[in-house]
JSON list of C-alpha atoms in Angstrom, two decimals:
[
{"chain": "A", "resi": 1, "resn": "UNK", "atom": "CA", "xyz": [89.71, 81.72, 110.66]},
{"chain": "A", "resi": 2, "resn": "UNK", "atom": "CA", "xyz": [89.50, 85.51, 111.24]},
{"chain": "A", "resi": 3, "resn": "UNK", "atom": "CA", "xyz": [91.74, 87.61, 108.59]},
{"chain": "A", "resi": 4, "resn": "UNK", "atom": "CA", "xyz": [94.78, 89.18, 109.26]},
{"chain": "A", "resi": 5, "resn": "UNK", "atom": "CA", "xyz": [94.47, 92.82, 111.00]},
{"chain": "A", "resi": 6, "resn": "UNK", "atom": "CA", "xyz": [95.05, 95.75, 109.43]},
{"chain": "A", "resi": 7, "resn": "UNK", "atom": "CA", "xyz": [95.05, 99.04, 110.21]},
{"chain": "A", "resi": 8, "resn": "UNK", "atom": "CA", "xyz": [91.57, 99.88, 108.63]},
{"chain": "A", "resi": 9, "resn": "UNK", "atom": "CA", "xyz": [88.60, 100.50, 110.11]},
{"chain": "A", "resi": 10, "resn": "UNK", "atom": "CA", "xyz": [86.89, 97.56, 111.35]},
{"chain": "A", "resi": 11, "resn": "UNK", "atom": "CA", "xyz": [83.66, 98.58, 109.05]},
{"chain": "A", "resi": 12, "resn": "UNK", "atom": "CA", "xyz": [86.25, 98.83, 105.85]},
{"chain": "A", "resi": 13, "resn": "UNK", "atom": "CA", "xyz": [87.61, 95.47, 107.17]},
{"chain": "A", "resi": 14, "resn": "UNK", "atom": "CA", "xyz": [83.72, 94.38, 107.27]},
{"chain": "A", "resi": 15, "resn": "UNK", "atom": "CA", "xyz": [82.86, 95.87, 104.11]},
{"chain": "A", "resi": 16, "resn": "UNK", "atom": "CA", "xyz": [85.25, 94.55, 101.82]},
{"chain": "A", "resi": 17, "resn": "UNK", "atom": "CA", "xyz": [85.17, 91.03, 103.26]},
{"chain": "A", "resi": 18, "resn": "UNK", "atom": "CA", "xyz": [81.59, 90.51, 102.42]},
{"chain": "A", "resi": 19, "resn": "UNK", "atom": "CA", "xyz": [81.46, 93.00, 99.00]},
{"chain": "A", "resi": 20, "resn": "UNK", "atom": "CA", "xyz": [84.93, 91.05, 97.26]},
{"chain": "A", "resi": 21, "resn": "UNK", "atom": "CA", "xyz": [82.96, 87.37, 98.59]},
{"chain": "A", "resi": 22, "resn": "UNK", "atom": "CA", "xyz": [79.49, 89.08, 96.79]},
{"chain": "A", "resi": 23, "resn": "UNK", "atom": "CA", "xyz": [82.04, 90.08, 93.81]},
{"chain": "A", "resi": 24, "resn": "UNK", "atom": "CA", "xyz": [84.45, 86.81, 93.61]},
{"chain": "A", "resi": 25, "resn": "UNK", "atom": "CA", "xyz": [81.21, 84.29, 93.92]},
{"chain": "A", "resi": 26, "resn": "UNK", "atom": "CA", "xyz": [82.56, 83.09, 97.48]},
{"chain": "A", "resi": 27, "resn": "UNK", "atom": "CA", "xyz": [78.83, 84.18, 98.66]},
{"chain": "A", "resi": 28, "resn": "UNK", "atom": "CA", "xyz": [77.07, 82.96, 96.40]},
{"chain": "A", "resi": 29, "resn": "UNK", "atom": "CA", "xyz": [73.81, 84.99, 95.15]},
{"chain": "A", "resi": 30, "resn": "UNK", "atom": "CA", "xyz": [70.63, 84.53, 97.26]},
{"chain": "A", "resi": 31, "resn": "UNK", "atom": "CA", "xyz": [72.61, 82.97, 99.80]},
{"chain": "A", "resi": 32, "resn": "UNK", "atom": "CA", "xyz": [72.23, 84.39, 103.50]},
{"chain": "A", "resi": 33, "resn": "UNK", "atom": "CA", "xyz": [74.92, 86.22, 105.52]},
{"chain": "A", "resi": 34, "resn": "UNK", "atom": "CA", "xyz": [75.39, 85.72, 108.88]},
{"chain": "A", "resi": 35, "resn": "UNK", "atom": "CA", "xyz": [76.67, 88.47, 111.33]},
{"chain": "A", "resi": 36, "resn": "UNK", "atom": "CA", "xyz": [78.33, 86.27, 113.64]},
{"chain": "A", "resi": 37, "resn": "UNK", "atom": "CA", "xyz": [80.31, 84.59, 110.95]},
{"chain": "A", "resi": 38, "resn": "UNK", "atom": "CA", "xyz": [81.65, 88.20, 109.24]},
{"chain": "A", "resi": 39, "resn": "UNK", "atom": "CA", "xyz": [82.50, 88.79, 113.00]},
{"chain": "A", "resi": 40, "resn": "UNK", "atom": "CA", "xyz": [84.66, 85.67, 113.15]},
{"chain": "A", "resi": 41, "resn": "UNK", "atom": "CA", "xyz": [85.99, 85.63, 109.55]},
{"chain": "A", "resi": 42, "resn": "UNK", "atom": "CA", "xyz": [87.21, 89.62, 110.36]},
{"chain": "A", "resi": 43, "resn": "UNK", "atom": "CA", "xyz": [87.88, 89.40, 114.15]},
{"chain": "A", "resi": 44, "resn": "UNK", "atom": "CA", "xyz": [85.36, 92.54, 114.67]},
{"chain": "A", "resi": 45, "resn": "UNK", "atom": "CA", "xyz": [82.68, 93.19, 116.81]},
{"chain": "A", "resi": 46, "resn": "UNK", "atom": "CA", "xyz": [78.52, 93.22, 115.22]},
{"chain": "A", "resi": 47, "resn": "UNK", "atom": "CA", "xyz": [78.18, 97.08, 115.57]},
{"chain": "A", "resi": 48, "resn": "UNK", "atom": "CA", "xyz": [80.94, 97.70, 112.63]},
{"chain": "A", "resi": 49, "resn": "UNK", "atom": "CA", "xyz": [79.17, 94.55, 110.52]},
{"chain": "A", "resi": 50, "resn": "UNK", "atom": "CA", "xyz": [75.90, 95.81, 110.83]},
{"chain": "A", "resi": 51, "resn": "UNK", "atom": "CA", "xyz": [77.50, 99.19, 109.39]},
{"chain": "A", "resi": 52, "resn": "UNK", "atom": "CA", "xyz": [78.99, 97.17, 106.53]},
{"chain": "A", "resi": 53, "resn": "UNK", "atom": "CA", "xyz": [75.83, 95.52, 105.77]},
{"chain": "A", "resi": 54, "resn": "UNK", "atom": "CA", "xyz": [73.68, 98.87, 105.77]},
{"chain": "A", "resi": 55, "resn": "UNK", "atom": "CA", "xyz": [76.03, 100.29, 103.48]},
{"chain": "A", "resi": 56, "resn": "UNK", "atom": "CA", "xyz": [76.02, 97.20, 100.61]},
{"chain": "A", "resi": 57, "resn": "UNK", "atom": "CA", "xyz": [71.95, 97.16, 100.99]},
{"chain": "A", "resi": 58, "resn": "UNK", "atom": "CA", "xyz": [72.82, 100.71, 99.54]},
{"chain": "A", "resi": 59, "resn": "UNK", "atom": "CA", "xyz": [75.08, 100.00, 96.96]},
{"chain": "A", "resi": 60, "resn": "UNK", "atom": "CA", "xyz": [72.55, 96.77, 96.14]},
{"chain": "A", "resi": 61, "resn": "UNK", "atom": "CA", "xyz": [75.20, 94.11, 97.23]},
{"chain": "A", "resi": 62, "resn": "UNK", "atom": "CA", "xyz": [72.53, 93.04, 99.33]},
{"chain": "A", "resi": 63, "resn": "UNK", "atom": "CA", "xyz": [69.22, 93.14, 100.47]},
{"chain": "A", "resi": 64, "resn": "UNK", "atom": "CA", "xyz": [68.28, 93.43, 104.39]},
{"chain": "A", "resi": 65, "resn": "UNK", "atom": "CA", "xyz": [65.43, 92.91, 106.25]},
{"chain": "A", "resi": 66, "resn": "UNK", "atom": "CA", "xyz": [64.68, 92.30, 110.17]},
{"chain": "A", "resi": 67, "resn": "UNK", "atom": "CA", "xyz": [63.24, 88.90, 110.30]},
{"chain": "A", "resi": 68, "resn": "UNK", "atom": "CA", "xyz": [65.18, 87.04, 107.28]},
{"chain": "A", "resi": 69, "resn": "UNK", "atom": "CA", "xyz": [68.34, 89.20, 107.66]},
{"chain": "A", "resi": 70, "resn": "UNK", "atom": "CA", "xyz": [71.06, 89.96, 105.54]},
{"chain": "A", "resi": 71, "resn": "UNK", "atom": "CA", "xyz": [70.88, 88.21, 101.78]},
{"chain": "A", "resi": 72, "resn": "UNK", "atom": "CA", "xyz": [73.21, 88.50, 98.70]},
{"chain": "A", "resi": 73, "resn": "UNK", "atom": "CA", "xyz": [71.13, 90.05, 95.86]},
{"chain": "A", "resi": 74, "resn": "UNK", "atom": "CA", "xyz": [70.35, 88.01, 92.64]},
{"chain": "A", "resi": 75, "resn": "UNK", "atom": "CA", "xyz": [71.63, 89.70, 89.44]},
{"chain": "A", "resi": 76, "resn": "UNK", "atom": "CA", "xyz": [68.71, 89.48, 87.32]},
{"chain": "A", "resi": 77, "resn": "UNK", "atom": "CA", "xyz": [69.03, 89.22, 82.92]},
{"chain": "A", "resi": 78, "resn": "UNK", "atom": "CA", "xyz": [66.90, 92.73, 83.18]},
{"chain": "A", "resi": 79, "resn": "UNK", "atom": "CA", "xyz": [68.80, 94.67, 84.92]},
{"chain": "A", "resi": 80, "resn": "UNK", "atom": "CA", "xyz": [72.09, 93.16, 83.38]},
{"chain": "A", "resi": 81, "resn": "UNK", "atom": "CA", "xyz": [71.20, 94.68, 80.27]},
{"chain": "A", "resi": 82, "resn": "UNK", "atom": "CA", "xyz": [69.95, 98.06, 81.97]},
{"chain": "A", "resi": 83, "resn": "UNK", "atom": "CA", "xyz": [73.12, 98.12, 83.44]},
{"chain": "A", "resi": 84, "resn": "UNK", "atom": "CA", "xyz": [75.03, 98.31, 80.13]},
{"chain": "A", "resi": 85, "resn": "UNK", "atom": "CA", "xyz": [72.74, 100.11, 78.50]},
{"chain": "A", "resi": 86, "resn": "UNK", "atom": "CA", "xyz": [73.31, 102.93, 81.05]},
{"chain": "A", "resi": 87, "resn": "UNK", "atom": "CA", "xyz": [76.77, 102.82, 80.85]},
{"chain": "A", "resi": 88, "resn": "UNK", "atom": "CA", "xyz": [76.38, 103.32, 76.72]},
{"chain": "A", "resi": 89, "resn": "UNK", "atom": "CA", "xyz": [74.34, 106.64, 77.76]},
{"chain": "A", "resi": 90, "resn": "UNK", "atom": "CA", "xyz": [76.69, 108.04, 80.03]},
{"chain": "A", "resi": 91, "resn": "UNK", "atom": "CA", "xyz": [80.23, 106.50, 78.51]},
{"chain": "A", "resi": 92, "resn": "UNK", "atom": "CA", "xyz": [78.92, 107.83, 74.82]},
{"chain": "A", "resi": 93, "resn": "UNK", "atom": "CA", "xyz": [77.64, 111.16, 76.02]},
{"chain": "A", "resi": 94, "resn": "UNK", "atom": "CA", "xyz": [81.20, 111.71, 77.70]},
{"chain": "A", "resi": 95, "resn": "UNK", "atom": "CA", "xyz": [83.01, 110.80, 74.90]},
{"chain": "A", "resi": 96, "resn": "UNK", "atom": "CA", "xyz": [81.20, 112.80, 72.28]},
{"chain": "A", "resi": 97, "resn": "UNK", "atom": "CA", "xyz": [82.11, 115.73, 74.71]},
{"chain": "A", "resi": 98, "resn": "UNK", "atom": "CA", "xyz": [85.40, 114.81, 75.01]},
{"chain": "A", "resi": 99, "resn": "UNK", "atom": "CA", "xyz": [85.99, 114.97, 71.10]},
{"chain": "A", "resi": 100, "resn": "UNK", "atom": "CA", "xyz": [83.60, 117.67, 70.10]},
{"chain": "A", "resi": 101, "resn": "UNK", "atom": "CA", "xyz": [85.07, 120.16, 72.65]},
{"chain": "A", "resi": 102, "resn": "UNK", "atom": "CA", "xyz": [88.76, 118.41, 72.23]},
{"chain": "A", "resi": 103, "resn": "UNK", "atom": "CA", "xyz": [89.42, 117.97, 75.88]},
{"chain": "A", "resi": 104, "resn": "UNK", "atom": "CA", "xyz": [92.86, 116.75, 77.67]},
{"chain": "A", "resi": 105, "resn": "UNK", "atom": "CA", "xyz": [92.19, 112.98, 78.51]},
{"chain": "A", "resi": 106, "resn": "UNK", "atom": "CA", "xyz": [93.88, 112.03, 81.77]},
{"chain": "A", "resi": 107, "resn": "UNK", "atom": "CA", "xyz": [97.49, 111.02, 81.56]},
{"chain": "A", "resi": 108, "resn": "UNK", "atom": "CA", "xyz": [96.84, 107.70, 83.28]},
{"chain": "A", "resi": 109, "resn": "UNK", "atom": "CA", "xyz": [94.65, 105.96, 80.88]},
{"chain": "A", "resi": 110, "resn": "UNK", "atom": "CA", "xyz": [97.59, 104.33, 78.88]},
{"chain": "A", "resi": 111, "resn": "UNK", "atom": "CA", "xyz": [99.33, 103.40, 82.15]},
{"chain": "A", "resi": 112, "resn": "UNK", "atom": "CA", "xyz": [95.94, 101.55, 83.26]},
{"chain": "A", "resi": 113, "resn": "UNK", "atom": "CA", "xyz": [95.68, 99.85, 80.51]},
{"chain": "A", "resi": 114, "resn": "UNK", "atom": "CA", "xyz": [98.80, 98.44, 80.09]},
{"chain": "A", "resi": 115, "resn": "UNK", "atom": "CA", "xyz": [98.30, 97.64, 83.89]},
{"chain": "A", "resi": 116, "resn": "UNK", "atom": "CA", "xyz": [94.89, 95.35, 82.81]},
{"chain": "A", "resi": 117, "resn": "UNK", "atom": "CA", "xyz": [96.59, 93.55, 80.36]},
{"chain": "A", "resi": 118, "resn": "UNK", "atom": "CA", "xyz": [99.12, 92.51, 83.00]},
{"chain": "A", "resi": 119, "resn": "UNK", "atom": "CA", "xyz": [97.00, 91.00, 85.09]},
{"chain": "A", "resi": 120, "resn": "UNK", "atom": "CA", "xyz": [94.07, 87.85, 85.05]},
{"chain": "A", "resi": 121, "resn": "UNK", "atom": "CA", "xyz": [91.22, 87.87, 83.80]},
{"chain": "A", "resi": 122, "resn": "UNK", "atom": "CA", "xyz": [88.05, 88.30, 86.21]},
{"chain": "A", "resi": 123, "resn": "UNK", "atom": "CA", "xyz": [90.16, 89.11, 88.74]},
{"chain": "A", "resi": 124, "resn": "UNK", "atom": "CA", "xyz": [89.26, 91.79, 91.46]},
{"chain": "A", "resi": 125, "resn": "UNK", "atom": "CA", "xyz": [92.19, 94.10, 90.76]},
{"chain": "A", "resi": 126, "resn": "UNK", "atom": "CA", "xyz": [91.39, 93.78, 86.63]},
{"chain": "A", "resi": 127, "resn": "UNK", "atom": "CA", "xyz": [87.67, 94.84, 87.43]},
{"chain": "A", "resi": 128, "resn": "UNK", "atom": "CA", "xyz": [88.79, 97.84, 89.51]},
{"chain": "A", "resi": 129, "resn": "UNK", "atom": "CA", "xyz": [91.47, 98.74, 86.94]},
{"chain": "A", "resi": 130, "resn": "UNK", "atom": "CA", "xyz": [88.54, 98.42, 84.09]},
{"chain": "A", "resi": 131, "resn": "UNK", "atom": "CA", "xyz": [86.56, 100.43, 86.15]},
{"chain": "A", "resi": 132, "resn": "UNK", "atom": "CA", "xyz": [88.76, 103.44, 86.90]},
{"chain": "A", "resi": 133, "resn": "UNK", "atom": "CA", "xyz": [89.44, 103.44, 82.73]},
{"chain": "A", "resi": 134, "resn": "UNK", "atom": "CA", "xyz": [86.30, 103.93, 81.80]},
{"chain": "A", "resi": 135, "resn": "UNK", "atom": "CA", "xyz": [85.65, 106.37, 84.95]},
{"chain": "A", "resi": 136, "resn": "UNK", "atom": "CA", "xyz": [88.91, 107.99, 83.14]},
{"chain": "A", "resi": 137, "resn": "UNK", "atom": "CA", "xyz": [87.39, 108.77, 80.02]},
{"chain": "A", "resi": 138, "resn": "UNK", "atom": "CA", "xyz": [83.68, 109.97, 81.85]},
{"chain": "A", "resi": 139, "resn": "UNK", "atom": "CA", "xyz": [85.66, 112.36, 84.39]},
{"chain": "A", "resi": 140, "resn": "UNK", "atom": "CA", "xyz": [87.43, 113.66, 80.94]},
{"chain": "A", "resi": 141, "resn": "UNK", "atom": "CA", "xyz": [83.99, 115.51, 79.96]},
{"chain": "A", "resi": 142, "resn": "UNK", "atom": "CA", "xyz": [84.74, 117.53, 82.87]},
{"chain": "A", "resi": 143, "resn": "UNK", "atom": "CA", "xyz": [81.10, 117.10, 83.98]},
{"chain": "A", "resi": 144, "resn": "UNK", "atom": "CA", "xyz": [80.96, 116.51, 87.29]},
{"chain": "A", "resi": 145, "resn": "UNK", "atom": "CA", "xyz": [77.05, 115.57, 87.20]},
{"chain": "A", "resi": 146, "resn": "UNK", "atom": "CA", "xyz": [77.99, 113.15, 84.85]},
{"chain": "A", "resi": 147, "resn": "UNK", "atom": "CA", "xyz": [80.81, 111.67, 87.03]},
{"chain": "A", "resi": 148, "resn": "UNK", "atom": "CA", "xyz": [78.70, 111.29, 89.93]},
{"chain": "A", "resi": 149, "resn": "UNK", "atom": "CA", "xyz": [76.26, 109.10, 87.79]},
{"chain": "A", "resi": 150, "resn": "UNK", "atom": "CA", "xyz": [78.78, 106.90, 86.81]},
{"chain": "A", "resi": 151, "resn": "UNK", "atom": "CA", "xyz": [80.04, 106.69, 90.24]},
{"chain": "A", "resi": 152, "resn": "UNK", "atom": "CA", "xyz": [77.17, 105.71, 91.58]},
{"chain": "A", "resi": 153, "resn": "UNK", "atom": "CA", "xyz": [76.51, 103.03, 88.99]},
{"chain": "A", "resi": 154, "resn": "UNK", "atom": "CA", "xyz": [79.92, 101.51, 89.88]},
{"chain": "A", "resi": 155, "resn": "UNK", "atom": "CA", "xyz": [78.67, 98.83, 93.15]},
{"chain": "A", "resi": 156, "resn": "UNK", "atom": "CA", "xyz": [76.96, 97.09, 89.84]},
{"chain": "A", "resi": 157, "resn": "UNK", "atom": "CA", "xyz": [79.19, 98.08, 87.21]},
{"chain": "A", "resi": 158, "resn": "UNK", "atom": "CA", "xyz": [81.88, 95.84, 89.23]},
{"chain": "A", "resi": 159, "resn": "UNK", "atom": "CA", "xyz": [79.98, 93.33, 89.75]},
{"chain": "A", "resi": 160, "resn": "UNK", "atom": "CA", "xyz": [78.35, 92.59, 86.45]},
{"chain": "A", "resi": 161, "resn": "UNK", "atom": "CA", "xyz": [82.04, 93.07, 84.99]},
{"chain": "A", "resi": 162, "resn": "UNK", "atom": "CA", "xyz": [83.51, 89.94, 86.90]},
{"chain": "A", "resi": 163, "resn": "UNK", "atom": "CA", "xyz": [80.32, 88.28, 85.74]},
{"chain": "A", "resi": 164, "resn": "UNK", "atom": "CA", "xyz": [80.74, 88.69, 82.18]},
{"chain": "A", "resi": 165, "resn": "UNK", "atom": "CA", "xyz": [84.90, 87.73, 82.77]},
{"chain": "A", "resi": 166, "resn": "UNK", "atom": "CA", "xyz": [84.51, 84.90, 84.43]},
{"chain": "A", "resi": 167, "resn": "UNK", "atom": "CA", "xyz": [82.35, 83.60, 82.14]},
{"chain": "A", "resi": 168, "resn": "UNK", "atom": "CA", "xyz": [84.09, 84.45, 78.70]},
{"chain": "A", "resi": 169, "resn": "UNK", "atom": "CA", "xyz": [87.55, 84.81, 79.68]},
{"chain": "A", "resi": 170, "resn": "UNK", "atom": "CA", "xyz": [88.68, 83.78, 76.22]},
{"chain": "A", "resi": 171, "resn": "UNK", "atom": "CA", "xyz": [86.77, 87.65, 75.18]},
{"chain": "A", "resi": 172, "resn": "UNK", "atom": "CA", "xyz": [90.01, 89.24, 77.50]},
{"chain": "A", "resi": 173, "resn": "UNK", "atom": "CA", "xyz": [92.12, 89.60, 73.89]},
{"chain": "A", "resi": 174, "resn": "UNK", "atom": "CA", "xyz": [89.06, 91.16, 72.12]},
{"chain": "A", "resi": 175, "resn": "UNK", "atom": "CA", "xyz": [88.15, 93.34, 75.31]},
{"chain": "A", "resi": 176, "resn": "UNK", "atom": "CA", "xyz": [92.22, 94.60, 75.31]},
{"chain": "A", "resi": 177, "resn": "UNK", "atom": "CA", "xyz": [91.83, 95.58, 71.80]},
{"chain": "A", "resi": 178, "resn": "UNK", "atom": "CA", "xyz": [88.62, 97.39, 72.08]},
{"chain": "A", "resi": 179, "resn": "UNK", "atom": "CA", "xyz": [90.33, 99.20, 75.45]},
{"chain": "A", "resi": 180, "resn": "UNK", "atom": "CA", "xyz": [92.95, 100.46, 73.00]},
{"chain": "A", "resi": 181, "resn": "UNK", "atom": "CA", "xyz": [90.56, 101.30, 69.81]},
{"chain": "A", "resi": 182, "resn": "UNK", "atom": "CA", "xyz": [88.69, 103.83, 72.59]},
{"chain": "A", "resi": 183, "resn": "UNK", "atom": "CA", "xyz": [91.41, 105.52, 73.61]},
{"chain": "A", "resi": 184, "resn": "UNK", "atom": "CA", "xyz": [92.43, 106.17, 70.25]},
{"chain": "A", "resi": 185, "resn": "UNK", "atom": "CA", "xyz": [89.17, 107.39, 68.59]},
{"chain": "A", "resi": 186, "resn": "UNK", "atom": "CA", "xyz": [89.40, 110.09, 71.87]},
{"chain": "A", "resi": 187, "resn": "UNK", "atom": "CA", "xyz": [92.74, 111.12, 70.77]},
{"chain": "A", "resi": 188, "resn": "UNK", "atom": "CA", "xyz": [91.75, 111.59, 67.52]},
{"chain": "A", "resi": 189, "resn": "UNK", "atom": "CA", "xyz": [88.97, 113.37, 68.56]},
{"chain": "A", "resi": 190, "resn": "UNK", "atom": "CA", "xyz": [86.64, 110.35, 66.22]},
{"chain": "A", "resi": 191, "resn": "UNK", "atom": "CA", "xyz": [83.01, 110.76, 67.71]},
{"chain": "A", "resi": 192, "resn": "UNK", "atom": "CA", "xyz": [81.80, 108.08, 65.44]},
{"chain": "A", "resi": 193, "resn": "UNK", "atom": "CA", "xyz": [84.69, 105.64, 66.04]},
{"chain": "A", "resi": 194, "resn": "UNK", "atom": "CA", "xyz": [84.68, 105.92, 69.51]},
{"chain": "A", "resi": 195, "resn": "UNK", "atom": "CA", "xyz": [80.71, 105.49, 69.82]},
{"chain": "A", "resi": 196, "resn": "UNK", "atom": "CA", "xyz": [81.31, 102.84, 67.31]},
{"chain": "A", "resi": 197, "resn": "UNK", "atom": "CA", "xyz": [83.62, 100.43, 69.41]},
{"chain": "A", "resi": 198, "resn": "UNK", "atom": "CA", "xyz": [81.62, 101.55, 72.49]},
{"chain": "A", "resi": 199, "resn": "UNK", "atom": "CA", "xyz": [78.32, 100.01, 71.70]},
{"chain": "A", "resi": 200, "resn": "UNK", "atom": "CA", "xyz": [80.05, 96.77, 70.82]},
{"chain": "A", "resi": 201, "resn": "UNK", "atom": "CA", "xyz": [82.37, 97.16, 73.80]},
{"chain": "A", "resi": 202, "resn": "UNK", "atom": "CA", "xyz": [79.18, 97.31, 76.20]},
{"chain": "A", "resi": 203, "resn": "UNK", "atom": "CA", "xyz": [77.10, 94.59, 74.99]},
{"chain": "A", "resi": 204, "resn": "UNK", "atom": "CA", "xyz": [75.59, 92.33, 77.63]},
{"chain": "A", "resi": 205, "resn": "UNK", "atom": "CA", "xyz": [77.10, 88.61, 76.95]},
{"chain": "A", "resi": 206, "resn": "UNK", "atom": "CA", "xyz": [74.20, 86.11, 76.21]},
{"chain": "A", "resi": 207, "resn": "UNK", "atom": "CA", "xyz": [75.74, 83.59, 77.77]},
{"chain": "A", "resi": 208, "resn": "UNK", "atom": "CA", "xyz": [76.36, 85.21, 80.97]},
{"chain": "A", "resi": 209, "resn": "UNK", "atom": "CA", "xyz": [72.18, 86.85, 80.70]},
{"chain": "A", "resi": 210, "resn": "UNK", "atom": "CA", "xyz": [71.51, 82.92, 80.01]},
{"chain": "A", "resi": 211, "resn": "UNK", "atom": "CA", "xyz": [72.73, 82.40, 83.18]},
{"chain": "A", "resi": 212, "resn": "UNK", "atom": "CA", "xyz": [70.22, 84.64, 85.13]},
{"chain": "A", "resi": 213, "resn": "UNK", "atom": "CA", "xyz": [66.73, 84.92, 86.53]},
{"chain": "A", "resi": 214, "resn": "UNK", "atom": "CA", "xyz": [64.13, 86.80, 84.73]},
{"chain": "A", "resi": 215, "resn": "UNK", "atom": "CA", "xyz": [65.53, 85.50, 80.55]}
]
């Protein structure tokens, strides 16, 4: 059954059919995908799905090639843990800026927070709303380099996210709590206390790397 219309392009509409089924586990990794069936499922036409499809092989959603066609990519243990341990590099460097140089954090951080605790855990909207937190406290360095690395880590960031909640929900109280201890060592300007709750914050969960190729 093809989704409901909407006034979006018919790439978006393409796009974020196939990236929240990558995301949510409804493709399920290695599996193939099928440009006749995105065109049925989203009532568009190839040209826009092939566009969709080009731009997750970018963002590593996916991996395409001419004969075997389009294939969700497997998450491996490896670069699970690269993953975090990238975020620690840029997350720390931007908060050790943020306190050394005392600079405004964005008035929205509370309000996203509060937000996250609101909803589910390993939910779509919780993962974006995690996501645009800690992009919150990276943008505060005013670094725009900085931001742009972040941003471009995100395509994985969200997806390895919604890994680790789905399979430790019963960590959402811990992860709340940790949100909160963050956002205070960068209002009290604490370098230590913020780097401090950061590495534990970002620590790859072994039973999710368990889980994955390449352990």
């Amino acid at each position: 059954m093809a989704v409901q219309q909407s006034a979006q392009p018919a790439r978006v509409r393409a796009y974020e059919w196939v990236r929240n089924g990558i995301l949510t586990g409804r493709l399920e990794s290695g599996s193939f995908i099928d440009e006749a069936t995105v065109c049925q499922a989203v009532g568009v036409s190839r040209t826009p799905v092939r566009e969709a499809f080009h731009q997750l092989s970018a963002e590593k959603f996916m991996v395409h090639s001419p004969r075997r066609g389009a294939q969700v990519r497997t998450v491996t243990a490896t670069e699970l843990i690269e993953v975090y341990d990238s975020r620690r590099l840029i997350e720390g460097h931007a908060g050790r800026l943020v306190c050394e140089r005392e600079l405004p954090l964005p008035d929205e951080l509370t309000e996203l927070l509060d937000r996250m605790e609101a909803v589910d855990a390993g939910t779509l909207e919780g993962t974006d709303l995690n996501y645009r937190f800690h992009r919150g406290i990276v943008s505060a360095a005013g670094n725009t380099v900085l931001t742009e690395l972040y941003e471009a880590l995100s395509p994985r960031l969200l997806r390895v996210s919604l890994m680790a909640m789905t399979a430790r929900p019963e960590r959402r109280t811990h992860i709340d709590s940790e949100h909160r201890l963050l956002l205070k060592a960068l209002r009290e300007r604490d370098t230590d206390g913020f780097l401090g709750t950061l590495d534990a914050h970002l620590r790859p969960i072994e039973a999710v790397l368990a889980a994955l190729p390449g352990r």
